[in-house]
PDB file of C-alpha atoms and ligand atoms in Angstrom:
ATOM      1  CA  MET A   1      96.312 102.613  70.604  1.00 57.00           C
ATOM      2  CA  SER A   2      99.988 102.278  71.426  1.00 81.00           C
ATOM      3  CA  ILE A   3     101.268 101.632  74.920  1.00 92.00           C
ATOM      4  CA  THR A   4     103.892 103.619  76.626  1.00 97.00           C
ATOM      5  CA  ILE A   5     105.485 102.291  79.808  1.00 98.00           C
ATOM      6  CA  ARG A   6     107.793 104.665  81.864  1.00 98.00           C
ATOM      7  CA  GLN A   7     110.009 103.121  84.503  1.00 98.00           C
ATOM      8  CA  VAL A   8     109.527 105.333  87.643  1.00 98.00           C
ATOM      9  CA  HIS A   9     111.881 103.571  90.066  1.00 98.00           C
ATOM     10  CA  PRO A  10     115.523 102.495  89.619  1.00 98.00           C
ATOM     11  CA  HIS A  11     114.820  98.797  90.273  1.00 98.00           C
ATOM     12  CA  PHE A  12     111.163  98.253  89.127  1.00 98.00           C
ATOM     13  CA  VAL A  13     107.616  99.683  88.570  1.00 98.00           C
ATOM     14  CA  GLY A  14     106.251 100.996  85.251  1.00 98.00           C
ATOM     15  CA  GLU A  15     103.564 103.685  84.758  1.00 98.00           C
ATOM     16  CA  VAL A  16     101.542 102.699  81.822  1.00 98.00           C
ATOM     17  CA  SER A  17      99.687 105.176  79.552  1.00 97.00           C
ATOM     18  CA  GLY A  18      97.644 104.955  76.518  1.00 95.00           C
ATOM     19  CA  LEU A  19      95.263 102.407  77.575  1.00 96.00           C
ATOM     20  CA  ASP A  20      91.491 102.243  78.495  1.00 97.00           C
ATOM     21  CA  LEU A  21      91.077  99.121  80.622  1.00 97.00           C
ATOM     22  CA  ARG A  22      87.313  99.211  79.855  1.00 97.00           C
ATOM     23  CA  ARG A  23      88.207  97.891  76.488  1.00 96.00           C
ATOM     24  CA  PRO A  24      89.309  94.374  75.835  1.00 94.00           C
ATOM     25  CA  LEU A  25      93.051  94.165  75.401  1.00 95.00           C
ATOM     26  CA  ASP A  26      93.997  92.665  72.067  1.00 94.00           C
ATOM     27  CA  PRO A  27      96.739  89.716  72.242  1.00 94.00           C
ATOM     28  CA  GLU A  28      99.609  92.087  71.489  1.00 95.00           C
ATOM     29  CA  GLN A  29      98.729  94.507  74.111  1.00 96.00           C
ATOM     30  CA  ALA A  30      98.293  91.557  76.649  1.00 96.00           C
ATOM     31  CA  ARG A  31     101.832  90.319  75.604  1.00 96.00           C
ATOM     32  CA  GLU A  32     103.318  93.786  76.086  1.00 96.00           C
ATOM     33  CA  ILE A  33     101.745  93.992  79.621  1.00 97.00           C
ATOM     34  CA  HIS A  34     102.800  90.515  80.443  1.00 96.00           C
ATOM     35  CA  GLU A  35     106.428  91.125  79.335  1.00 97.00           C
ATOM     36  CA  ALA A  36     106.473  94.406  81.381  1.00 98.00           C
ATOM     37  CA  MET A  37     105.375  92.569  84.480  1.00 98.00           C
ATOM     38  CA  ASP A  38     108.142  90.226  84.091  1.00 98.00           C
ATOM     39  CA  ARG A  39     110.666  92.917  83.930  1.00 98.00           C
ATOM     40  CA  LEU A  40     109.266  95.510  86.165  1.00 98.00           C
ATOM     41  CA  GLY A  41     107.184  93.668  88.828  1.00 98.00           C
ATOM     42  CA  VAL A  42     104.664  96.408  89.154  1.00 99.00           C
ATOM     43  CA  LEU A  43     102.503  98.324  86.697  1.00 98.00           C
ATOM     44  CA  VAL A  44     100.475 101.440  87.592  1.00 98.00           C
ATOM     45  CA  PHE A  45      97.635 102.618  85.425  1.00 98.00           C
ATOM     46  CA  HIS A  46      95.929 106.005  86.191  1.00 98.00           C
ATOM     47  CA  ASP A  47      92.407 107.303  85.616  1.00 98.00           C
ATOM     48  CA  GLN A  48      90.671 104.086  84.960  1.00 98.00           C
ATOM     49  CA  ASP A  49      87.044 104.338  85.761  1.00 95.00           C
ATOM     50  CA  LEU A  50      86.261 100.515  85.953  1.00 97.00           C
ATOM     51  CA  SER A  51      83.241  98.621  87.053  1.00 98.00           C
ATOM     52  CA  ASP A  52      83.763  95.282  88.643  1.00 98.00           C
ATOM     53  CA  ASP A  53      83.101  93.512  85.297  1.00 98.00           C
ATOM     54  CA  HIS A  54      85.703  95.681  83.602  1.00 98.00           C
ATOM     55  CA  GLN A  55      88.215  94.591  86.138  1.00 98.00           C
ATOM     56  CA  VAL A  56      87.351  91.034  86.070  1.00 98.00           C
ATOM     57  CA  ALA A  57      87.472  91.110  82.241  1.00 98.00           C
ATOM     58  CA  PHE A  58      90.822  92.824  82.226  1.00 98.00           C
ATOM     59  CA  SER A  59      92.479  90.509  84.770  1.00 98.00           C
ATOM     60  CA  ARG A  60      91.358  87.415  82.856  1.00 98.00           C
ATOM     61  CA  SER A  61      93.549  88.495  80.005  1.00 97.00           C
ATOM     62  CA  PHE A  62      96.294  87.144  82.145  1.00 97.00           C
ATOM     63  CA  GLY A  63      94.963  83.788  83.125  1.00 97.00           C
ATOM     64  CA  LYS A  64      92.595  81.965  85.419  1.00 98.00           C
ATOM     65  CA  LEU A  65      91.311  84.023  88.614  1.00 98.00           C
ATOM     66  CA  GLU A  66      91.654  82.954  92.140  1.00 98.00           C
ATOM     67  CA  LEU A  67      88.340  83.054  93.975  1.00 97.00           C
ATOM     68  CA  ALA A  68      88.434  84.986  97.311  1.00 94.00           C
ATOM     69  CA  VAL A  69      87.657  81.759  99.471  1.00 93.00           C
ATOM     70  CA  GLY A  70      89.956  80.146 101.907  1.00 93.00           C
ATOM     71  CA  SER A  71      91.786  83.385 102.214  1.00 94.00           C
ATOM     72  CA  ASN A  72      89.780  85.259 104.878  1.00 95.00           C
ATOM     73  CA  VAL A  73      87.229  85.051 107.695  1.00 96.00           C
ATOM     74  CA  VAL A  74      84.459  86.444 105.843  1.00 95.00           C
ATOM     75  CA  LYS A  75      81.229  84.239 105.960  1.00 94.00           C
ATOM     76  CA  PRO A  76      79.430  83.789 102.541  1.00 94.00           C
ATOM     77  CA  GLU A  77      76.450  85.701 103.652  1.00 96.00           C
ATOM     78  CA  GLN A  78      78.559  88.602 104.669  1.00 97.00           C
ATOM     79  CA  ARG A  79      80.298  89.155 101.420  1.00 97.00           C
ATOM     80  CA  ARG A  80      79.967  92.536  99.671  1.00 98.00           C
ATOM     81  CA  LEU A  81      81.550  91.595  96.353  1.00 98.00           C
ATOM     82  CA  ARG A  82      81.462  88.905  93.963  1.00 97.00           C
ATOM     83  CA  LEU A  83      83.674  85.733  94.470  1.00 97.00           C
ATOM     84  CA  GLU A  84      86.249  86.932  91.894  1.00 98.00           C
ATOM     85  CA  MET A  85      86.966  89.859  94.013  1.00 98.00           C
ATOM     86  CA  ALA A  86      88.847  90.113  97.143  1.00 98.00           C
ATOM     87  CA  ASP A  87      87.316  92.680  99.337  1.00 97.00           C
ATOM     88  CA  VAL A  88      90.200  94.752 100.987  1.00 97.00           C
ATOM     89  CA  SER A  89      88.153  97.597 101.867  1.00 97.00           C
ATOM     90  CA  ASN A  90      87.097  98.532 105.367  1.00 98.00           C
ATOM     91  CA  LEU A  91      83.407  98.157 104.469  1.00 98.00           C
ATOM     92  CA  ASP A  92      80.577  95.501 105.297  1.00 97.00           C
ATOM     93  CA  LYS A  93      78.130  94.403 102.583  1.00 97.00           C
ATOM     94  CA  HIS A  94      75.951  97.432 103.505  1.00 97.00           C
ATOM     95  CA  GLY A  95      78.701  99.871 102.737  1.00 96.00           C
ATOM     96  CA  GLN A  96      79.252 100.608 106.419  1.00 97.00           C
ATOM     97  CA  MET A  97      82.727 100.811 107.910  1.00 98.00           C
ATOM     98  CA  LEU A  98      83.724  97.860 110.072  1.00 98.00           C
ATOM     99  CA  GLU A  99      83.644  98.326 113.782  1.00 97.00           C
ATOM    100  CA  ARG A 100      86.975  98.575 115.594  1.00 97.00           C
ATOM    101  CA  ASN A 101      86.662  95.104 117.241  1.00 96.00           C
ATOM    102  CA  ASP A 102      85.017  93.475 114.153  1.00 97.00           C
ATOM    103  CA  ARG A 103      86.739  90.232 113.520  1.00 97.00           C
ATOM    104  CA  ARG A 104      87.014  90.742 109.640  1.00 97.00           C
ATOM    105  CA  ARG A 105      88.754  94.159 110.274  1.00 97.00           C
ATOM    106  CA  MET A 106      91.113  92.609 112.851  1.00 97.00           C
ATOM    107  CA  PHE A 107      92.011  89.901 110.407  1.00 97.00           C
ATOM    108  CA  ASN A 108      92.463  92.273 107.528  1.00 97.00           C
ATOM    109  CA  LEU A 109      94.989  94.370 109.581  1.00 97.00           C
ATOM    110  CA  GLY A 110      97.292  91.593 108.705  1.00 98.00           C
ATOM    111  CA  ASN A 111      97.842  93.298 105.263  1.00 98.00           C
ATOM    112  CA  ARG A 112     100.018  95.873 107.091  1.00 98.00           C
ATOM    113  CA  LEU A 113     102.681  93.254 107.161  1.00 98.00           C
ATOM    114  CA  TRP A 114     104.961  92.677 104.202  1.00 98.00           C
ATOM    115  CA  HIS A 115     103.527  89.825 102.392  1.00 98.00           C
ATOM    116  CA  SER A 116     103.070  88.144  98.907  1.00 98.00           C
ATOM    117  CA  ASP A 117      99.292  87.468  98.144  1.00 98.00           C
ATOM    118  CA  SER A 118      98.065  84.019  98.462  1.00 98.00           C
ATOM    119  CA  SER A 119     101.558  82.582  99.466  1.00 98.00           C
ATOM    120  CA  PHE A 120      99.408  80.485 101.953  1.00 98.00           C
ATOM    121  CA  ARG A 121      97.946  78.540  98.995  1.00 98.00           C
ATOM    122  CA  ALA A 122      99.720  75.351  97.494  1.00 98.00           C
ATOM    123  CA  THR A 123      99.570  77.183  94.252  1.00 98.00           C
ATOM    124  CA  PRO A 124     100.131  80.642  95.016  1.00 98.00           C
ATOM    125  CA  SER A 125      98.938  83.608  92.981  1.00 98.00           C
ATOM    126  CA  LYS A 126     100.815  85.042  89.933  1.00 98.00           C
ATOM    127  CA  PHE A 127      99.346  88.672  89.569  1.00 98.00           C
ATOM    128  CA  SER A 128      97.305  90.830  91.905  1.00 98.00           C
ATOM    129  CA  ILE A 129      95.212  93.707  90.287  1.00 98.00           C
ATOM    130  CA  LEU A 130      94.130  96.295  92.914  1.00 98.00           C
ATOM    131  CA  SER A 131      91.677  99.204  92.156  1.00 98.00           C
ATOM    132  CA  CYS A 132      91.038 102.213  94.106  1.00 98.00           C
ATOM    133  CA  ARG A 133      87.424 103.180  94.183  1.00 98.00           C
ATOM    134  CA  SER A 134      87.524 105.587  97.316  1.00 97.00           C
ATOM    135  CA  LYS A 135      90.404 106.529  99.617  1.00 98.00           C
ATOM    136  CA  PRO A 136      90.782 108.099 102.847  1.00 98.00           C
ATOM    137  CA  SER A 137      92.315 111.713 103.211  1.00 97.00           C
ATOM    138  CA  THR A 138      95.640 110.604 104.494  1.00 97.00           C
ATOM    139  CA  GLY A 139      97.563 107.398 105.074  1.00 97.00           C
ATOM    140  CA  GLY A 140      96.604 104.003 103.309  1.00 98.00           C
ATOM    141  CA  ASN A 141      99.604 104.120 100.972  1.00 98.00           C
ATOM    142  CA  THR A 142     100.773 100.792  99.466  1.00 98.00           C
ATOM    143  CA  GLU A 143     104.338  99.953  99.541  1.00 98.00           C
ATOM    144  CA  TYR A 144     106.096  97.453  97.273  1.00 99.00           C
ATOM    145  CA  ALA A 145     109.464  95.825  97.481  1.00 99.00           C
ATOM    146  CA  PHE A 146     111.032  94.212  94.588  1.00 99.00           C
ATOM    147  CA  MET A 147     112.672  90.796  95.342  1.00 98.00           C
ATOM    148  CA  PRO A 148     115.042  90.146  92.218  1.00 98.00           C
ATOM    149  CA  ALA A 149     117.108  93.453  93.324  1.00 98.00           C
ATOM    150  CA  ALA A 150     116.969  92.073  97.081  1.00 98.00           C
ATOM    151  CA  TYR A 151     118.251  88.889  96.044  1.00 98.00           C
ATOM    152  CA  GLU A 152     120.951  90.107  93.935  1.00 98.00           C
ATOM    153  CA  ALA A 153     122.166  92.318  96.811  1.00 98.00           C
ATOM    154  CA  LEU A 154     122.589  89.266  99.106  1.00 98.00           C
ATOM    155  CA  ASP A 155     126.192  88.054  99.724  1.00 98.00           C
ATOM    156  CA  GLN A 156     127.284  84.844  97.940  1.00 98.00           C
ATOM    157  CA  GLU A 157     127.223  82.757 101.242  1.00 98.00           C
ATOM    158  CA  THR A 158     123.549  83.823 102.083  1.00 98.00           C
ATOM    159  CA  ARG A 159     122.550  83.063  98.379  1.00 98.00           C
ATOM    160  CA  GLU A 160     124.180  79.619  98.725  1.00 98.00           C
ATOM    161  CA  GLU A 161     122.421  79.171 102.223  1.00 98.00           C
ATOM    162  CA  ILE A 162     118.994  79.753 100.862  1.00 98.00           C
ATOM    163  CA  ALA A 163     119.339  78.046  97.501  1.00 97.00           C
ATOM    164  CA  ASP A 164     117.376  74.923  98.326  1.00 97.00           C
ATOM    165  CA  LEU A 165     115.289  76.051 101.574  1.00 98.00           C
ATOM    166  CA  VAL A 166     111.672  75.217 101.710  1.00 98.00           C
ATOM    167  CA  THR A 167     109.492  77.537 103.864  1.00 98.00           C
ATOM    168  CA  GLU A 168     105.906  76.809 105.344  1.00 98.00           C
ATOM    169  CA  HIS A 169     103.317  79.458 104.985  1.00 98.00           C
ATOM    170  CA  SER A 170      99.994  80.039 106.606  1.00 98.00           C
ATOM    171  CA  LEU A 171      97.651  82.967 107.656  1.00 98.00           C
ATOM    172  CA  ILE A 172      97.788  81.472 111.044  1.00 98.00           C
ATOM    173  CA  PHE A 173     101.369  82.442 111.306  1.00 98.00           C
ATOM    174  CA  SER A 174     100.984  86.003 109.710  1.00 98.00           C
ATOM    175  CA  ARG A 175      97.729  86.712 111.901  1.00 98.00           C
ATOM    176  CA  GLY A 176      99.689  85.349 114.993  1.00 97.00           C
ATOM    177  CA  VAL A 177     102.312  88.112 114.579  1.00 96.00           C
ATOM    178  CA  MET A 178      99.455  90.586 114.879  1.00 97.00           C
ATOM    179  CA  GLY A 179      98.246  88.878 117.975  1.00 97.00           C
ATOM    180  CA  PHE A 180      95.118  87.440 116.384  1.00 97.00           C
ATOM    181  CA  ALA A 181      94.658  83.815 117.088  1.00 95.00           C
ATOM    182  CA  ASP A 182      90.849  83.368 117.550  1.00 92.00           C
ATOM    183  CA  PHE A 183      90.337  80.852 114.753  1.00 96.00           C
ATOM    184  CA  SER A 184      87.560  78.176 114.412  1.00 96.00           C
ATOM    185  CA  GLU A 185      88.395  74.696 113.926  1.00 97.00           C
ATOM    186  CA  GLU A 186      87.221  75.068 110.563  1.00 96.00           C
ATOM    187  CA  GLU A 187      89.361  77.973 109.715  1.00 96.00           C
ATOM    188  CA  ARG A 188      92.400  76.209 111.239  1.00 97.00           C
ATOM    189  CA  ALA A 189      91.875  73.308 108.783  1.00 97.00           C
ATOM    190  CA  THR A 190      91.374  75.647 105.752  1.00 96.00           C
ATOM    191  CA  PHE A 191      94.533  77.619 106.800  1.00 97.00           C
ATOM    192  CA  GLU A 192      96.918  74.480 107.133  1.00 98.00           C
ATOM    193  CA  PRO A 193     100.503  75.516 106.304  1.00 98.00           C
ATOM    194  CA  VAL A 194     101.933  74.847 102.777  1.00 98.00           C
ATOM    195  CA  ARG A 195     105.364  74.532 101.652  1.00 98.00           C
ATOM    196  CA  HIS A 196     107.219  76.752  99.161  1.00 98.00           C
ATOM    197  CA  ALA A 197     110.622  77.337  97.672  1.00 98.00           C
ATOM    198  CA  LEU A 198     112.504  80.139  99.361  1.00 98.00           C
ATOM    199  CA  VAL A 199     114.093  81.140  96.072  1.00 98.00           C
ATOM    200  CA  ARG A 200     112.017  81.346  92.909  1.00 98.00           C
ATOM    201  CA  THR A 201     113.512  82.023  89.442  1.00 98.00           C
ATOM    202  CA  ASN A 202     111.589  84.219  86.745  1.00 97.00           C
ATOM    203  CA  ARG A 203     111.433  81.993  83.537  1.00 95.00           C
ATOM    204  CA  LEU A 204     111.508  84.949  81.094  1.00 96.00           C
ATOM    205  CA  THR A 205     114.415  87.177  82.679  1.00 97.00           C
ATOM    206  CA  GLY A 206     116.270  84.386  84.579  1.00 97.00           C
ATOM    207  CA  ARG A 207     116.381  86.438  87.557  1.00 98.00           C
ATOM    208  CA  LYS A 208     115.962  84.994  90.981  1.00 98.00           C
ATOM    209  CA  SER A 209     113.710  86.259  93.841  1.00 98.00           C
ATOM    210  CA  ILE A 210     113.780  85.485  97.402  1.00 98.00           C
ATOM    211  CA  TYR A 211     110.303  84.396  97.924  1.00 98.00           C
ATOM    212  CA  LEU A 212     109.283  86.129 101.211  1.00 98.00           C
ATOM    213  CA  SER A 213     105.913  86.768 103.184  1.00 98.00           C
ATOM    214  CA  SER A 214     104.839  87.300 106.596  1.00 98.00           C
ATOM    215  CA  HIS A 215     102.675  84.114 106.256  1.00 98.00           C
ATOM    216  CA  ILE A 216     106.173  82.166 106.695  1.00 98.00           C
ATOM    217  CA  GLY A 217     106.321  80.565 110.190  1.00 98.00           C
ATOM    218  CA  SER A 218     109.068  77.919 109.401  1.00 98.00           C
ATOM    219  CA  ILE A 219     111.872  76.491 107.567  1.00 98.00           C
ATOM    220  CA  VAL A 220     111.581  72.835 106.932  1.00 98.00           C
ATOM    221  CA  GLY A 221     114.390  71.094 108.957  1.00 98.00           C
ATOM    222  CA  TRP A 222     115.207  74.297 111.218  1.00 98.00           C
ATOM    223  CA  PRO A 223     114.343  74.960 114.822  1.00 98.00           C
ATOM    224  CA  VAL A 224     111.312  77.481 114.499  1.00 98.00           C
ATOM    225  CA  PRO A 225     112.979  80.389 116.480  1.00 98.00           C
ATOM    226  CA  GLU A 226     116.017  80.179 114.272  1.00 98.00           C
ATOM    227  CA  ALA A 227     113.846  80.079 111.207  1.00 98.00           C
ATOM    228  CA  ARG A 228     111.749  83.025 112.163  1.00 98.00           C
ATOM    229  CA  ASP A 229     114.810  85.012 113.048  1.00 98.00           C
ATOM    230  CA  PHE A 230     116.321  84.253 109.533  1.00 98.00           C
ATOM    231  CA  ILE A 231     113.145  85.244 107.817  1.00 98.00           C
ATOM    232  CA  ARG A 232     112.830  88.501 109.689  1.00 98.00           C
ATOM    233  CA  ASP A 233     116.383  89.350 108.856  1.00 98.00           C
ATOM    234  CA  LEU A 234     115.718  88.455 105.122  1.00 98.00           C
ATOM    235  CA  ILE A 235     112.446  90.625 105.120  1.00 98.00           C
ATOM    236  CA  GLU A 236     114.313  93.463 106.735  1.00 98.00           C
ATOM    237  CA  HIS A 237     117.073  93.237 104.161  1.00 98.00           C
ATOM    238  CA  ALA A 238     114.609  93.073 101.302  1.00 98.00           C
ATOM    239  CA  THR A 239     112.355  95.884 102.210  1.00 98.00           C
ATOM    240  CA  GLN A 240     115.103  98.468 102.669  1.00 98.00           C
ATOM    241  CA  PRO A 241     114.239 101.927 101.118  1.00 98.00           C
ATOM    242  CA  GLU A 242     116.407 101.300  98.233  1.00 98.00           C
ATOM    243  CA  PHE A 243     114.254  98.329  96.967  1.00 98.00           C
ATOM    244  CA  ARG A 244     110.932  99.805  97.910  1.00 98.00           C
ATOM    245  CA  TYR A 245     108.315 101.837  95.891  1.00 98.00           C
ATOM    246  CA  VAL A 246     105.413 103.805  97.777  1.00 98.00           C
ATOM    247  CA  HIS A 247     102.228 104.130  95.980  1.00 98.00           C
ATOM    248  CA  GLU A 248     100.101 107.146  96.888  1.00 98.00           C
ATOM    249  CA  TRP A 249      96.704 106.222  95.774  1.00 98.00           C
ATOM    250  CA  ARG A 250      94.422 108.423  93.488  1.00 98.00           C
ATOM    251  CA  VAL A 251      90.974 107.335  92.844  1.00 98.00           C
ATOM    252  CA  GLY A 252      90.834 105.569  89.577  1.00 98.00           C
ATOM    253  CA  ASP A 253      94.292 104.076  90.001  1.00 98.00           C
ATOM    254  CA  LEU A 254      94.739 100.321  89.164  1.00 98.00           C
ATOM    255  CA  VAL A 255      98.033  98.752  90.321  1.00 98.00           C
ATOM    256  CA  MET A 256      99.068  95.380  89.084  1.00 98.00           C
ATOM    257  CA  TRP A 257     101.849  93.560  90.803  1.00 98.00           C
ATOM    258  CA  ASP A 258     103.645  90.200  90.472  1.00 98.00           C
ATOM    259  CA  ASN A 259     103.501  88.264  93.625  1.00 98.00           C
ATOM    260  CA  ARG A 260     106.243  85.892  92.700  1.00 98.00           C
ATOM    261  CA  GLN A 261     108.800  88.903  92.508  1.00 98.00           C
ATOM    262  CA  CYS A 262     107.357  91.422  94.875  1.00 98.00           C
ATOM    263  CA  MET A 263     106.177  91.900  98.394  1.00 98.00           C
ATOM    264  CA  HIS A 264     103.602  94.683  99.542  1.00 98.00           C
ATOM    265  CA  ARG A 265     102.064  96.095 102.471  1.00 98.00           C
ATOM    266  CA  VAL A 266      99.387  98.773 103.242  1.00 98.00           C
ATOM    267  CA  ARG A 267     100.312 101.512 105.759  1.00 98.00           C
ATOM    268  CA  ARG A 268      98.301 102.642 108.546  1.00 98.00           C
ATOM    269  CA  PHE A 269      95.204 104.955 108.086  1.00 97.00           C
ATOM    270  CA  ARG A 270      92.086 105.985 110.233  1.00 95.00           C
ATOM    271  CA  ASP A 271      90.293 102.904 108.908  1.00 95.00           C
ATOM    272  CA  THR A 272      87.212 103.169 111.350  1.00 95.00           C
ATOM    273  CA  GLY A 273      86.796 106.887 110.422  1.00 95.00           C
ATOM    274  CA  GLU A 274      87.227 107.143 106.631  1.00 97.00           C
ATOM    275  CA  VAL A 275      86.200 104.937 103.803  1.00 98.00           C
ATOM    276  CA  ARG A 276      88.689 103.138 101.847  1.00 98.00           C
ATOM    277  CA  ASP A 277      87.384 101.132  98.890  1.00 98.00           C
ATOM    278  CA  MET A 278      89.821  98.906  97.430  1.00 98.00           C
ATOM    279  CA  ARG A 279      88.894  95.704  95.339  1.00 98.00           C
ATOM    280  CA  ARG A 280      91.296  93.100  94.042  1.00 98.00           C
ATOM    281  CA  THR A 281      91.366  90.585  91.541  1.00 98.00           C
ATOM    282  CA  THR A 282      93.917  87.944  91.447  1.00 98.00           C
ATOM    283  CA  VAL A 283      95.274  85.824  88.753  1.00 98.00           C
ATOM    284  CA  ALA A 284      96.251  82.161  89.925  1.00 98.00           C
ATOM    285  CA  GLY A 285      99.705  81.048  89.700  1.00 97.00           C
ATOM    286  CA  GLU A 286     100.730  77.916  87.421  1.00 94.00           C
ATOM    287  CA  GLY A 287     101.431  75.369  89.946  1.00 95.00           C
ATOM    288  CA  PRO A 288     103.258  74.453  93.312  1.00 96.00           C
ATOM    289  CA  THR A 289     106.536  76.318  93.724  1.00 97.00           C
ATOM    290  CA  ILE A 290     109.059  73.524  94.918  1.00 97.00           C
ATOM    291  CA  GLU A 291     108.343  71.478  91.584  1.00 95.00           C
ATOM    292  CA  ALA A 292     108.712  74.361  89.404  1.00 95.00           C
ATOM    293  CA  GLU A 293     112.022  75.353  90.800  1.00 95.00           C
ATOM    294  CA  ALA A 294     113.179  71.867  90.609  1.00 92.00           C
ATOM    295  CA  ALA A 295     112.176  71.538  86.834  1.00 87.00           C
TER     296      ALA A 295
HETATM  297  C1  OGA B 301      96.012  93.284  98.711  1.00 77.57           C
HETATM  298  C2  OGA B 301      96.416  94.141  99.901  1.00 77.57           C
HETATM  299  C3  OGA B 301      97.055  96.469 100.215  1.00 77.57           C
HETATM  300  C4  OGA B 301      96.018  97.667 100.133  1.00 77.57           C
HETATM  301  O1  OGA B 301      95.028  93.721  98.100  1.00 77.57           O
HETATM  302  O2  OGA B 301      96.597  92.118  98.558  1.00 77.57           O
HETATM  303  O3  OGA B 301      97.339  93.542 100.668  1.00 77.57           O
HETATM  304  O4  OGA B 301      96.585  98.656  99.849  1.00 77.57           O
HETATM  305  N1  OGA B 301      95.929  95.242  99.922  1.00 77.57           N
HETATM  306  O5  OGA B 301      94.814  97.442 100.605  1.00 77.57           O
HETATM  307 MN1   MN B 302      98.021  91.583  99.777  1.00 77.57          MN
END
């Protein structure tokens, strides 16, 4: 079957047709999708009736998967899904909606801030692959912002200023913005800040991205309030409507994005009143970012 990819936004996002993702990709198809991800940052596939096995198998076509540990406050015995799947639903392991003041729910509300997945890991993720198994009647759109376009729209002075900056990322910072600070000692140790380059370069296209995320809490060598102000300013710049795509989910959609080139966030919905079952697989990145930029 031949793949068709139609760009649906002036800067990024491709809608892919001609593929049934329940079937293994051949190497040529995997290469085409990989190339489109480099160029377009986000790919949308409609009408994919996938099991978790299908989603995991498809995701493995692009590299090693991250396991959903060290990235949430769910205890092993509370897991609903297998380790290869990040559970971004509002459900517990019995399929019941999480209570309003459930710690797991409050922690997950951090996904409503603009972020890049796993930027709090020393080796952050490459791709995220999110499938919609059920959705609320209103709200819960996911928005994406394309960082190469945002980088290219910066003035020369700012591009020079950020060229070699190093940021510190942690889940403690992003959850702190939400007023969630109730971490155990063990969680604090797991969520220790990691350092990343603020500018990353796509090796295939040569385009640079501002590597932003609400997990950023400081810039190395800067006073913290000045760093937070600058990062807030950059995020505001990078998420202007011009650089933004809004995905309105249909059950059976699978959306894949490049975390090295995109930020995303989920919008508000009535999450204690309606089920939203979203399951994410995550392809691991190739290594720490500072070394990669220096190479
Ligand atoms: C994610 C995430 C957004 C959503 O899966 O990484 O941020 O739409 N989810 O649930
Ligand atoms: Mn996310």
